Tab-separated table of C-alpha atoms in Angstrom:
chain	number	residue	atom	x	y	z
N	1	MET	CA	57.332	37.523	33.299
N	2	PHE	CA	58.498	34.474	31.154
N	3	ARG	CA	58.767	31.920	33.839
N	4	TRP	CA	55.759	33.259	36.213
N	5	GLY	CA	53.529	32.738	32.900
N	6	GLN	CA	54.809	29.258	32.687
N	7	THR	CA	54.518	28.743	36.083
N	8	LEU	CA	50.785	29.837	35.891
N	9	CYS	CA	50.380	27.407	32.836
N	10	ILE	CA	51.439	24.005	34.584
N	11	ALA	CA	48.957	24.995	37.660
N	12	LEU	CA	46.350	25.583	35.671
N	13	ASN	CA	46.920	22.634	33.674
N	14	ARG	CA	47.113	20.432	36.873
N	15	HIS	CA	43.597	21.911	37.701
N	16	ILE	CA	42.277	21.104	34.214
N	17	SER	CA	43.617	17.542	34.097
N	18	SER	CA	41.948	17.146	37.776
N	19	VAL	CA	38.737	18.607	36.274
N	20	ASP	CA	38.915	16.594	33.197
N	21	SER	CA	39.560	13.327	35.129
N	22	ILE	CA	36.515	14.201	37.630
N	23	CYS	CA	34.461	15.092	34.094
N	24	VAL	CA	35.775	11.748	32.329
N	25	THR	CA	34.686	9.773	35.253
N	26	GLN	CA	31.473	11.120	35.085
N	27	LEU	CA	31.056	10.897	31.389
N	28	GLN	CA	31.921	7.284	31.848
N	29	LYS	CA	29.306	6.496	34.159
N	30	ASN	CA	26.317	8.009	32.566
N	31	PHE	CA	27.421	6.607	29.063
N	32	SER	CA	27.191	3.142	30.852
N	33	SER	CA	23.965	4.918	32.376
N	34	CYS	CA	22.404	5.361	28.844
N	35	THR	CA	23.941	2.047	27.385
N	36	ILE	CA	21.933	0.309	29.718
N	37	MET	CA	18.794	2.286	29.104
N	38	ALA	CA	19.523	1.823	25.719
N	39	ASN	CA	19.594	-2.027	25.370
N	40	LYS	CA	16.883	-2.299	27.721
N	41	PHE	CA	14.510	0.595	25.728
N	42	LYS	CA	15.592	-0.392	22.136
N	43	LEU	CA	13.165	-0.842	19.563
N	44	PRO	CA	12.062	-4.315	19.764
N	45	ALA	CA	13.323	-6.629	16.895
N	46	ARG	CA	10.018	-7.336	15.430
N	47	TYR	CA	10.103	-3.900	14.319
N	48	GLY	CA	13.146	-4.190	12.657
N	49	ALA	CA	15.743	-0.748	13.244
N	50	GLY	CA	12.580	1.333	12.502
N	51	GLU	CA	13.275	2.144	8.776
N	52	LYS	CA	11.487	5.032	7.301
N	53	SER	CA	8.411	4.303	4.827
N	54	VAL	CA	8.746	5.260	1.460
N	55	TRP	CA	5.632	7.455	2.405
N	56	VAL	CA	7.304	9.310	5.217
N	57	GLU	CA	10.129	10.497	3.115
N	58	TYR	CA	8.292	10.958	0.243
N	59	ILE	CA	5.763	13.090	2.154
N	60	GLN	CA	8.341	15.062	3.362
N	61	LEU	CA	10.057	15.546	0.485
N	62	ALA	CA	6.907	16.969	-1.407
N	63	ALA	CA	6.682	19.614	1.624
N	64	GLU	CA	10.235	20.410	1.356
N	65	TYR	CA	10.373	20.994	-2.652
N	66	LYS	CA	6.523	21.631	-3.127
N	67	PRO	CA	6.392	19.544	-6.398
N	68	ALA	CA	3.582	21.392	-8.954
N	69	VAL	CA	2.203	17.856	-8.994
N	70	ASN	CA	1.679	15.225	-6.474
N	71	LEU	CA	1.097	11.731	-8.645
N	72	GLY	CA	2.516	9.982	-5.487
N	73	GLN	CA	0.174	8.765	-3.426
N	74	GLY	CA	-2.831	6.805	-3.953
N	75	PHE	CA	-5.646	9.045	-3.214
N	76	PRO	CA	-8.297	11.736	-5.098
N	77	ASP	CA	-7.600	15.327	-5.087
N	78	TYR	CA	-11.304	15.597	-5.631
N	79	HIS	CA	-14.673	14.965	-4.020
N	80	ALA	CA	-16.060	11.824	-2.949
N	81	PRO	CA	-19.898	11.082	-4.244
N	82	ASP	CA	-22.356	13.791	-3.070
N	83	HIS	CA	-24.328	11.162	-1.436
N	84	VAL	CA	-21.647	10.075	0.533
N	85	LEU	CA	-20.646	12.738	2.127
N	86	LYS	CA	-23.849	13.827	3.195
N	87	ALA	CA	-24.328	10.626	4.845
N	88	LEU	CA	-21.624	11.019	6.990
N	89	SER	CA	-23.172	14.632	7.851
N	90	LYS	CA	-26.137	13.022	8.732
N	91	ALA	CA	-24.847	10.465	10.805
N	92	ALA	CA	-22.784	12.815	13.201
N	93	LEU	CA	-25.730	14.711	13.636
N	94	SER	CA	-28.124	12.174	14.254
N	95	GLU	CA	-30.792	12.786	16.974
N	96	ASN	CA	-29.962	9.541	18.575
N	97	PRO	CA	-27.012	10.068	21.033
N	98	LEU	CA	-25.633	6.690	20.533
N	99	ALA	CA	-24.465	7.763	16.938
N	100	ASN	CA	-21.646	9.061	18.329
N	101	GLN	CA	-20.767	6.351	20.992
N	102	TYR	CA	-19.047	3.163	20.589
N	103	THR	CA	-20.932	0.479	18.308
N	104	ARG	CA	-20.504	-3.278	18.110
N	105	GLY	CA	-16.708	-4.188	18.211
N	106	PHE	CA	-16.750	-6.684	14.941
N	107	GLY	CA	-18.590	-4.331	12.830
N	108	HIS	CA	-21.563	-1.600	13.253
N	109	PRO	CA	-24.844	-3.704	12.723
N	110	LYS	CA	-26.323	-1.711	9.856
N	111	LEU	CA	-22.707	-1.912	7.749
N	112	VAL	CA	-22.165	-5.603	8.335
N	113	GLN	CA	-26.016	-5.775	6.973
N	114	SER	CA	-25.261	-3.816	4.006
N	115	ILE	CA	-21.717	-5.477	3.221
N	116	GLY	CA	-23.558	-8.902	3.442
N	117	LYS	CA	-26.130	-7.488	0.857
N	118	LEU	CA	-23.539	-6.345	-1.346
N	119	TYR	CA	-21.143	-9.481	-1.322
N	120	SER	CA	-23.821	-11.959	-1.541
N	121	PRO	CA	-24.498	-12.485	-5.080
N	122	LEU	CA	-20.905	-11.752	-5.929
N	123	ILE	CA	-19.453	-14.993	-4.210
N	124	SER	CA	-22.594	-16.988	-4.887
N	125	ARG	CA	-23.702	-17.431	-1.269
N	126	ASP	CA	-25.293	-15.763	1.676
N	127	LEU	CA	-23.036	-14.103	3.883
N	128	ASP	CA	-23.464	-14.253	7.710
N	129	PRO	CA	-23.032	-10.248	8.601
N	130	GLN	CA	-22.824	-11.396	12.374
N	131	ASN	CA	-20.169	-13.901	11.997
N	132	GLU	CA	-18.506	-13.612	8.268
N	133	ILE	CA	-17.440	-10.147	8.086
N	134	LEU	CA	-15.080	-7.952	10.165
N	135	ILE	CA	-15.223	-4.238	9.810
N	136	THR	CA	-11.690	-3.059	10.369
N	137	VAL	CA	-9.540	0.061	10.693
N	138	GLY	CA	-9.270	-0.056	6.859
N	139	ALA	CA	-8.011	-2.736	4.951
N	140	TYR	CA	-4.802	-1.802	6.533
N	141	GLU	CA	-5.992	-3.423	9.416
N	142	ALA	CA	-7.981	-6.137	7.797
N	143	LEU	CA	-4.516	-7.535	6.176
N	144	TYR	CA	-2.808	-6.891	10.063
N	145	SER	CA	-5.379	-9.047	11.540
N	146	ALA	CA	-5.564	-12.028	9.241
N	147	ILE	CA	-1.590	-12.300	8.991
N	148	LEU	CA	-1.318	-11.511	12.922
N	149	GLY	CA	-4.289	-13.839	13.261
N	150	TYR	CA	-2.566	-16.773	11.662
N	151	VAL	CA	0.968	-16.047	10.826
N	152	ASP	CA	3.206	-18.008	13.975
N	153	GLU	CA	7.151	-17.725	14.520
N	154	GLY	CA	8.986	-19.547	11.699
N	155	ASP	CA	5.920	-19.554	9.208
N	156	GLU	CA	6.378	-18.966	5.820
N	157	VAL	CA	4.021	-16.634	4.052
N	158	ILE	CA	4.312	-16.232	-0.048
N	159	VAL	CA	4.219	-12.716	-1.248
N	160	ILE	CA	3.728	-11.792	-4.724
N	161	GLU	CA	6.001	-8.927	-5.706
N	162	PRO	CA	5.862	-5.850	-6.480
N	163	PHE	CA	3.910	-6.065	-3.203
N	164	PHE	CA	1.992	-3.496	-0.683
N	165	ASP	CA	5.227	-2.512	1.371
N	166	CYS	CA	3.293	-3.413	4.611
N	167	TYR	CA	2.805	-7.435	3.921
N	168	ASP	CA	6.559	-7.831	4.765
N	169	PHE	CA	6.441	-5.296	7.815
N	170	MET	CA	3.425	-7.297	9.271
N	171	ILE	CA	4.609	-10.991	8.177
N	172	LYS	CA	8.028	-10.182	10.150
N	173	CYS	CA	6.109	-8.293	13.408
N	174	ALA	CA	4.424	-11.972	13.267
N	175	GLY	CA	7.263	-13.852	13.992
N	176	GLY	CA	7.116	-15.369	10.186
N	177	VAL	CA	9.437	-15.632	7.069
N	178	PRO	CA	8.076	-13.694	4.005
N	179	ARG	CA	9.032	-15.940	0.833
N	180	PHE	CA	8.989	-13.666	-2.455
N	181	ILE	CA	8.421	-14.413	-5.878
N	182	PRO	CA	8.390	-11.604	-8.546
N	183	LEU	CA	5.909	-11.135	-11.179
N	184	LYS	CA	8.370	-10.849	-14.683
N	185	GLN	CA	7.469	-9.377	-17.645
N	186	LYS	CA	7.260	-11.178	-20.508
N	187	LYS	CA	7.212	-8.274	-22.991
N	188	THR	CA	9.585	-5.506	-22.771
N	189	SER	CA	9.136	-3.330	-25.733
N	190	GLY	CA	6.165	-1.987	-27.962
N	191	THR	CA	2.450	-1.685	-25.857
N	192	ILE	CA	2.781	-3.592	-22.851
N	193	THR	CA	-0.427	-4.206	-20.635
N	194	SER	CA	-0.274	-5.656	-16.735
N	195	ALA	CA	-1.032	-8.858	-18.257
N	196	ASP	CA	2.560	-8.794	-19.632
N	197	TRP	CA	3.520	-9.321	-16.111
N	198	VAL	CA	3.651	-12.980	-15.128
N	199	LEU	CA	4.155	-15.290	-12.578
N	200	ASP	CA	6.872	-18.231	-13.381
N	201	GLU	CA	4.758	-21.649	-12.072
N	202	LYS	CA	7.573	-23.531	-11.511
N	203	GLU	CA	9.509	-20.862	-8.888
N	204	LEU	CA	5.685	-20.092	-7.431
N	205	ALA	CA	5.034	-24.295	-7.133
N	206	GLY	CA	8.624	-24.393	-5.621
N	207	LEU	CA	8.133	-22.185	-2.589
N	208	PHE	CA	4.777	-24.350	-0.995
N	209	ASN	CA	6.378	-26.443	1.563
N	210	SER	CA	5.548	-28.076	4.922
N	211	LYS	CA	6.014	-24.607	6.662
N	212	THR	CA	3.742	-22.496	4.002
N	213	LYS	CA	0.879	-20.881	6.258
N	214	MET	CA	-0.429	-18.108	3.779
N	215	ILE	CA	-0.354	-16.558	0.377
N	216	ILE	CA	-0.976	-12.996	-0.421
N	217	VAL	CA	-2.717	-12.274	-3.567
N	218	ASN	CA	-3.120	-8.859	-4.134
N	219	THR	CA	-5.909	-8.664	-7.429
N	220	PRO	CA	-6.183	-6.194	-8.816
N	221	HIS	CA	-2.774	-5.458	-8.250
N	222	ASN	CA	-0.912	-2.627	-7.052
N	223	PRO	CA	1.016	-1.214	-8.267
N	224	LEU	CA	0.730	-2.962	-11.657
N	225	GLY	CA	-3.268	-2.793	-12.419
N	226	LYS	CA	-2.735	-6.568	-12.982
N	227	VAL	CA	-6.192	-8.741	-12.822
N	228	PHE	CA	-5.226	-11.690	-11.990
N	229	THR	CA	-7.078	-14.220	-14.654
N	230	MET	CA	-8.843	-17.559	-14.188
N	231	GLU	CA	-6.172	-19.627	-15.244
N	232	GLU	CA	-3.742	-17.795	-13.029
N	233	LEU	CA	-5.669	-17.917	-9.895
N	234	THR	CA	-6.764	-21.499	-10.522
N	235	PHE	CA	-3.300	-22.220	-10.214
N	236	ILE	CA	-2.517	-20.669	-7.008
N	237	ALA	CA	-5.890	-21.875	-5.626
N	238	ASN	CA	-4.823	-25.471	-6.441
N	239	LEU	CA	-1.369	-25.200	-5.040
N	240	CYS	CA	-3.326	-23.794	-1.563
N	241	LYS	CA	-5.062	-26.832	-1.239
N	242	LYS	CA	-2.466	-29.234	-2.405
N	243	HIS	CA	-0.301	-27.524	0.679
N	244	ASN	CA	-2.962	-26.910	2.856
N	245	VAL	CA	-2.355	-23.190	2.837
N	246	LEU	CA	-4.276	-19.908	3.644
N	247	CYS	CA	-5.018	-17.652	0.623
N	248	LEU	CA	-5.344	-13.700	1.941
N	249	SER	CA	-6.917	-11.824	-0.951
N	250	ASP	CA	-6.433	-8.190	-0.918
N	251	GLU	CA	-9.336	-7.009	-3.488
N	252	VAL	CA	-9.363	-3.291	-2.404
N	253	TYR	CA	-9.145	-2.172	-6.157
N	254	GLU	CA	-11.967	-4.402	-7.267
N	255	TRP	CA	-14.516	-1.702	-8.618
N	256	MET	CA	-11.700	-0.400	-10.742
N	257	VAL	CA	-11.020	-2.856	-13.241
N	258	TYR	CA	-11.466	-1.758	-16.938
N	259	GLU	CA	-13.183	-3.585	-19.776
N	260	PRO	CA	-13.252	-6.021	-21.276
N	261	LYS	CA	-11.456	-7.246	-18.195
N	262	LYS	CA	-13.525	-8.998	-15.375
N	263	HIS	CA	-12.415	-9.244	-11.618
N	264	ILE	CA	-12.429	-12.920	-10.512
N	265	ARG	CA	-13.160	-13.674	-6.473
N	266	MET	CA	-10.486	-15.842	-5.263
N	267	ALA	CA	-13.337	-17.134	-2.243
N	268	THR	CA	-15.484	-18.304	-5.381
N	269	LEU	CA	-12.974	-21.276	-6.708
N	270	PRO	CA	-13.552	-24.439	-6.137
N	271	ASP	CA	-13.139	-25.473	-2.256
N	272	MET	CA	-11.501	-21.846	-1.733
N	273	TRP	CA	-14.298	-20.738	0.607
N	274	GLU	CA	-12.763	-22.587	3.118
N	275	ARG	CA	-9.016	-21.403	2.978
N	276	THR	CA	-9.833	-17.611	1.766
N	277	ILE	CA	-9.870	-14.393	3.781
N	278	THR	CA	-11.106	-11.575	1.550
N	279	VAL	CA	-10.049	-8.063	2.011
N	280	GLY	CA	-11.868	-4.987	0.877
N	281	SER	CA	-11.996	-0.704	1.648
N	282	ALA	CA	-14.541	1.590	1.896
N	283	GLY	CA	-11.461	4.272	1.438
N	284	LYS	CA	-10.970	2.717	-2.134
N	285	THR	CA	-14.716	2.064	-3.193
N	286	PHE	CA	-15.962	5.249	-2.371
N	287	SER	CA	-12.638	7.462	-2.927
N	288	VAL	CA	-13.035	8.329	0.818
N	289	THR	CA	-9.450	7.385	2.119
N	290	GLY	CA	-9.223	9.339	4.675
N	291	TRP	CA	-12.258	7.701	6.375
N	292	LYS	CA	-10.038	4.435	6.865
N	293	ILE	CA	-12.502	1.560	7.456
N	294	GLY	CA	-12.153	-1.848	5.459
N	295	TRP	CA	-13.305	-5.047	5.676
N	296	ALA	CA	-12.550	-9.087	5.544
N	297	TYR	CA	-15.092	-11.528	4.635
N	298	ALA	CA	-14.237	-15.062	5.386
N	299	ASN	CA	-16.165	-18.305	6.935
N	300	PRO	CA	-16.678	-18.351	10.219
N	301	LYS	CA	-14.073	-20.706	11.326
N	302	LEU	CA	-11.348	-18.644	9.554
N	303	MET	CA	-12.861	-15.444	10.675
N	304	ARG	CA	-12.404	-16.112	14.392
N	305	ASN	CA	-8.589	-15.553	14.559
N	306	LEU	CA	-8.797	-12.318	13.110
N	307	GLN	CA	-11.785	-11.243	15.692
N	308	VAL	CA	-9.102	-12.135	18.426
N	309	VAL	CA	-6.608	-9.957	17.194
N	310	HIS	CA	-9.099	-6.684	16.590
N	311	GLN	CA	-10.933	-6.906	19.670
N	312	ASN	CA	-7.508	-6.933	21.516
N	313	CYS	CA	-5.867	-4.181	19.525
N	314	VAL	CA	-8.073	-1.504	18.065
N	315	TYR	CA	-11.865	-2.901	19.982
N	316	THR	CA	-14.317	-0.997	17.468
N	317	CYS	CA	-14.142	1.286	14.640
N	318	CYS	CA	-15.494	4.793	14.348
N	319	THR	CA	-19.587	4.752	14.649
N	320	PRO	CA	-20.261	7.603	12.292
N	321	ILE	CA	-18.218	6.867	9.491
N	322	GLN	CA	-19.648	3.035	9.971
N	323	GLU	CA	-23.177	4.681	9.562
N	324	ALA	CA	-22.114	6.459	6.550
N	325	ILE	CA	-20.590	4.027	4.544
N	326	SER	CA	-23.758	2.126	5.317
N	327	GLU	CA	-26.070	4.470	3.843
N	328	ALA	CA	-23.751	5.383	1.302
N	329	LEU	CA	-23.686	1.410	0.342
N	330	GLU	CA	-27.450	1.019	0.699
N	331	TYR	CA	-27.870	4.400	-1.737
N	332	GLU	CA	-26.137	2.276	-4.320
N	333	LEU	CA	-27.269	-1.008	-3.940
N	334	ALA	CA	-31.050	0.706	-4.374
N	335	ARG	CA	-29.824	1.460	-8.628
N	336	ARG	CA	-27.825	-1.748	-8.333
N	337	ASP	CA	-28.893	-2.823	-11.805
N	338	THR	CA	-28.330	0.747	-13.388
N	339	SER	CA	-25.720	2.048	-15.403
N	340	ASP	CA	-25.447	5.141	-12.435
N	341	TYR	CA	-24.326	2.071	-9.945
N	342	TYR	CA	-21.237	3.639	-8.792
N	343	MET	CA	-19.188	0.377	-8.583
N	344	LYS	CA	-19.469	0.015	-12.289
N	345	SER	CA	-19.423	3.775	-13.261
N	346	LEU	CA	-16.232	4.565	-11.157
N	347	ALA	CA	-14.114	2.591	-13.850
N	348	ARG	CA	-15.631	4.481	-16.620
N	349	GLU	CA	-14.649	7.692	-14.858
N	350	ILE	CA	-11.083	7.246	-14.317
N	351	GLN	CA	-10.366	5.301	-17.771
N	352	PRO	CA	-9.836	8.346	-19.418
N	353	LYS	CA	-7.460	9.763	-16.897
N	354	ARG	CA	-5.494	6.546	-17.091
N	355	ASP	CA	-5.572	6.781	-21.266
N	356	PHE	CA	-4.620	10.969	-20.495
N	357	LEU	CA	-1.438	9.703	-18.541
N	358	ILE	CA	-0.295	6.855	-20.689
N	359	LYS	CA	-0.139	8.943	-23.621
N	360	ALA	CA	1.436	12.154	-21.843
N	361	LEU	CA	4.102	9.999	-20.405
N	362	THR	CA	4.484	7.886	-23.845
N	363	GLU	CA	5.292	11.080	-25.870
N	364	ASN	CA	7.775	11.965	-23.041
N	365	GLY	CA	10.142	9.416	-23.452
N	366	PHE	CA	8.350	7.054	-20.699
N	367	ASN	CA	7.378	3.315	-21.668
N	368	PRO	CA	4.347	2.745	-18.879
N	369	THR	CA	2.647	-0.336	-18.653
N	370	ILE	CA	-0.990	0.503	-19.437
N	371	PRO	CA	-2.763	-1.442	-15.943
N	372	GLU	CA	-6.154	-3.330	-16.750
N	373	ALA	CA	-6.962	-1.892	-13.377
N	374	GLY	CA	-6.450	0.112	-10.740
N	375	TYR	CA	-5.290	3.972	-10.586
N	376	PHE	CA	-1.805	3.179	-10.785
N	377	VAL	CA	1.084	3.342	-13.814
N	378	VAL	CA	4.458	1.870	-13.742
N	379	ALA	CA	6.020	3.812	-16.128
N	380	ASP	CA	10.045	2.734	-17.409
N	381	TRP	CA	12.526	5.595	-17.519
N	382	THR	CA	15.108	4.630	-19.026
N	383	LYS	CA	15.337	6.220	-21.876
N	384	LEU	CA	15.198	9.635	-20.226
N	385	ALA	CA	18.388	8.385	-18.505
N	386	ASP	CA	20.766	10.853	-20.439
N	387	LYS	CA	18.536	13.818	-19.657
N	388	ILE	CA	18.786	13.958	-15.947
N	389	ASP	CA	21.487	14.001	-14.182
N	390	LEU	CA	21.512	11.898	-10.990
N	391	SER	CA	24.721	11.828	-9.767
N	392	LYS	CA	24.054	14.277	-6.820
N	393	GLU	CA	21.570	12.057	-5.549
N	394	SER	CA	22.912	10.104	-2.952
N	395	ASP	CA	20.099	6.928	-2.922
N	396	GLN	CA	21.114	3.598	-3.417
N	397	TYR	CA	18.348	2.845	-5.626
N	398	LYS	CA	18.251	4.319	-9.003
N	399	ASP	CA	14.431	4.745	-8.981
N	400	TYR	CA	14.511	6.831	-5.748
N	401	ARG	CA	17.604	8.642	-7.654
N	402	PHE	CA	15.312	9.467	-10.545
N	403	THR	CA	12.221	9.910	-8.692
N	404	LYS	CA	13.761	12.472	-6.549
N	405	LYS	CA	15.120	14.223	-9.443
N	406	PHE	CA	12.371	14.465	-11.077
N	407	ALA	CA	10.079	15.696	-8.314
N	408	LYS	CA	12.872	18.829	-7.820
N	409	GLU	CA	13.761	19.081	-11.939
N	410	VAL	CA	10.368	19.073	-13.418
N	411	GLY	CA	7.868	19.326	-10.189
N	412	VAL	CA	5.774	16.043	-10.784
N	413	LEU	CA	6.136	13.523	-7.718
N	414	THR	CA	5.860	10.109	-8.286
N	415	ILE	CA	7.199	6.729	-6.173
N	416	PRO	CA	9.883	4.616	-6.447
N	417	PRO	CA	8.669	0.993	-6.958
N	418	SER	CA	12.089	-0.451	-5.824
N	419	ALA	CA	9.728	0.365	-2.069
N	420	PHE	CA	7.534	-2.794	-3.207
N	421	TYR	CA	10.098	-5.580	-3.617
N	422	SER	CA	12.324	-7.472	-0.962
N	423	LYS	CA	15.839	-6.235	-0.863
N	424	GLU	CA	17.137	-9.427	-3.209
N	425	HIS	CA	14.761	-8.063	-5.904
N	426	LYS	CA	14.701	-4.708	-5.539
N	427	HIS	CA	16.918	-3.887	-8.650
N	428	LEU	CA	13.782	-5.521	-10.504
N	429	GLY	CA	11.653	-2.018	-9.651
N	430	GLU	CA	14.919	0.239	-10.356
N	431	ASN	CA	14.129	1.489	-13.598
N	432	TYR	CA	10.489	2.279	-12.815
N	433	ALA	CA	8.827	5.257	-11.603
N	434	ARG	CA	4.836	4.811	-10.487
N	435	PHE	CA	2.336	7.586	-11.416
N	436	CYS	CA	-1.068	8.313	-9.675
N	437	PHE	CA	-3.485	9.108	-12.129
N	438	ILE	CA	-7.323	9.272	-9.945
N	439	LYS	CA	-6.654	13.331	-10.312
N	440	LYS	CA	-7.991	16.225	-10.980
N	441	ASP	CA	-8.444	16.805	-15.183
N	442	GLU	CA	-6.362	20.252	-14.629
N	443	ASN	CA	-3.216	18.773	-12.305
N	444	LEU	CA	-3.392	15.612	-15.178
N	445	ALA	CA	-3.187	18.698	-18.043
N	446	LEU	CA	-0.475	20.033	-16.023
N	447	THR	CA	1.465	17.064	-15.511
N	448	GLU	CA	1.547	16.941	-19.509
N	449	LYS	CA	2.477	20.580	-19.763
N	450	LEU	CA	5.325	20.165	-17.457
N	451	LEU	CA	6.355	16.972	-19.090
N	452	LYS	CA	6.443	18.378	-22.574
N	453	GLU	CA	8.290	21.818	-21.103
N	454	TRP	CA	10.947	19.569	-19.390
N	455	ASN	CA	11.649	17.015	-22.430
N	456	ASN	CA	11.863	19.992	-24.667
N	457	LYS	CA	14.071	21.752	-22.891
N	458	LYS	CA	16.179	18.862	-22.418
N	459	SER	CA	16.371	17.735	-26.226
N	460	LYS	CA	17.463	21.317	-27.311
N	461	SER	CA	20.121	21.410	-24.391
């Protein structure tokens, strides 16, 4: 019996070995074929390794853990002005069938006219709606068209940190080389404002060279809320003129500046109209981020490159939404000299929200930077380090570990600011979390309640 079983096993093993040999050969062929395909169809190098963005990661985090309050992404959780929403309904239901068809590629005629009327007195020149304004799919595409339209292989672009994370990607996608310079705190204790975050002038001047094509200036700044001063902008402008460099001025938070600060437009500085591309946003202007309409304005020679990128990318933008934004702008322009003018009242509306959140954060262990503009607060959380166990969070950077644990434990979702720094400077953002305060008052009140409950619980344990 034993010998018969042994013989059977040997026979089976020989058969299996033969089958295995065939399978291995086939697997090797398949693997080789897959490797060839993978090499040919891999993600183009200009997209890096296809890294997941902080937005994708934290939207997933919110979906998984369902925090009570989402102060992560920058958008309101309440309605836009009533006349803005009605304008879209009116546009979509227009008796004119062309209202829902393609419109002019570089911008709906009515909208570029309205934007011209909006900005002409602000920059002290008559904007030519046909040649100096481009309507884009959000400010995002305006940035894309400007960067892809001017940055060539090996060109250097100066980026001020922290920065809107798409800048870095777009520069690299164009074949350019980002050169980073961080804003540095000149004050680290007591009451800190965004004005306490400054550029090192010597360091900035040292980045300009013959390869420098562009500098991106985000004022008012996201996420710090810094409003660059005339002195700071003049210093940057003089470097641009000295080295023949373009300035891409991202001014999407232009209407959210808290008194007594004033927004200064780079294009209005001496001799800067000839080298400045300014970006604006309907989403930020009217609190309708989902409408995804933005714009750029610049002199016609500069605008040409953006138009080429735009016409070969998206070609045109949504007609009824452009019509609605034009209607909304005309409504506001008619009351431009009144206190109800939305571009003036918006900052007054959200400043109490800012002050409420600053107070709640300060009373519960954070050290926030008080923003001069925008709707974000960057807050230092390091005084809470002994109250929150980050050991089970596996992320490389501390702010990722903190914000994830904070969302799970406290129920408040925030964003890690190291996402807005280059790899070599990510450590500068690790001690902070970014909160968005353009939210319903009841959600800000809930945030305060959750912070107090968590803080009190941790203080007793």
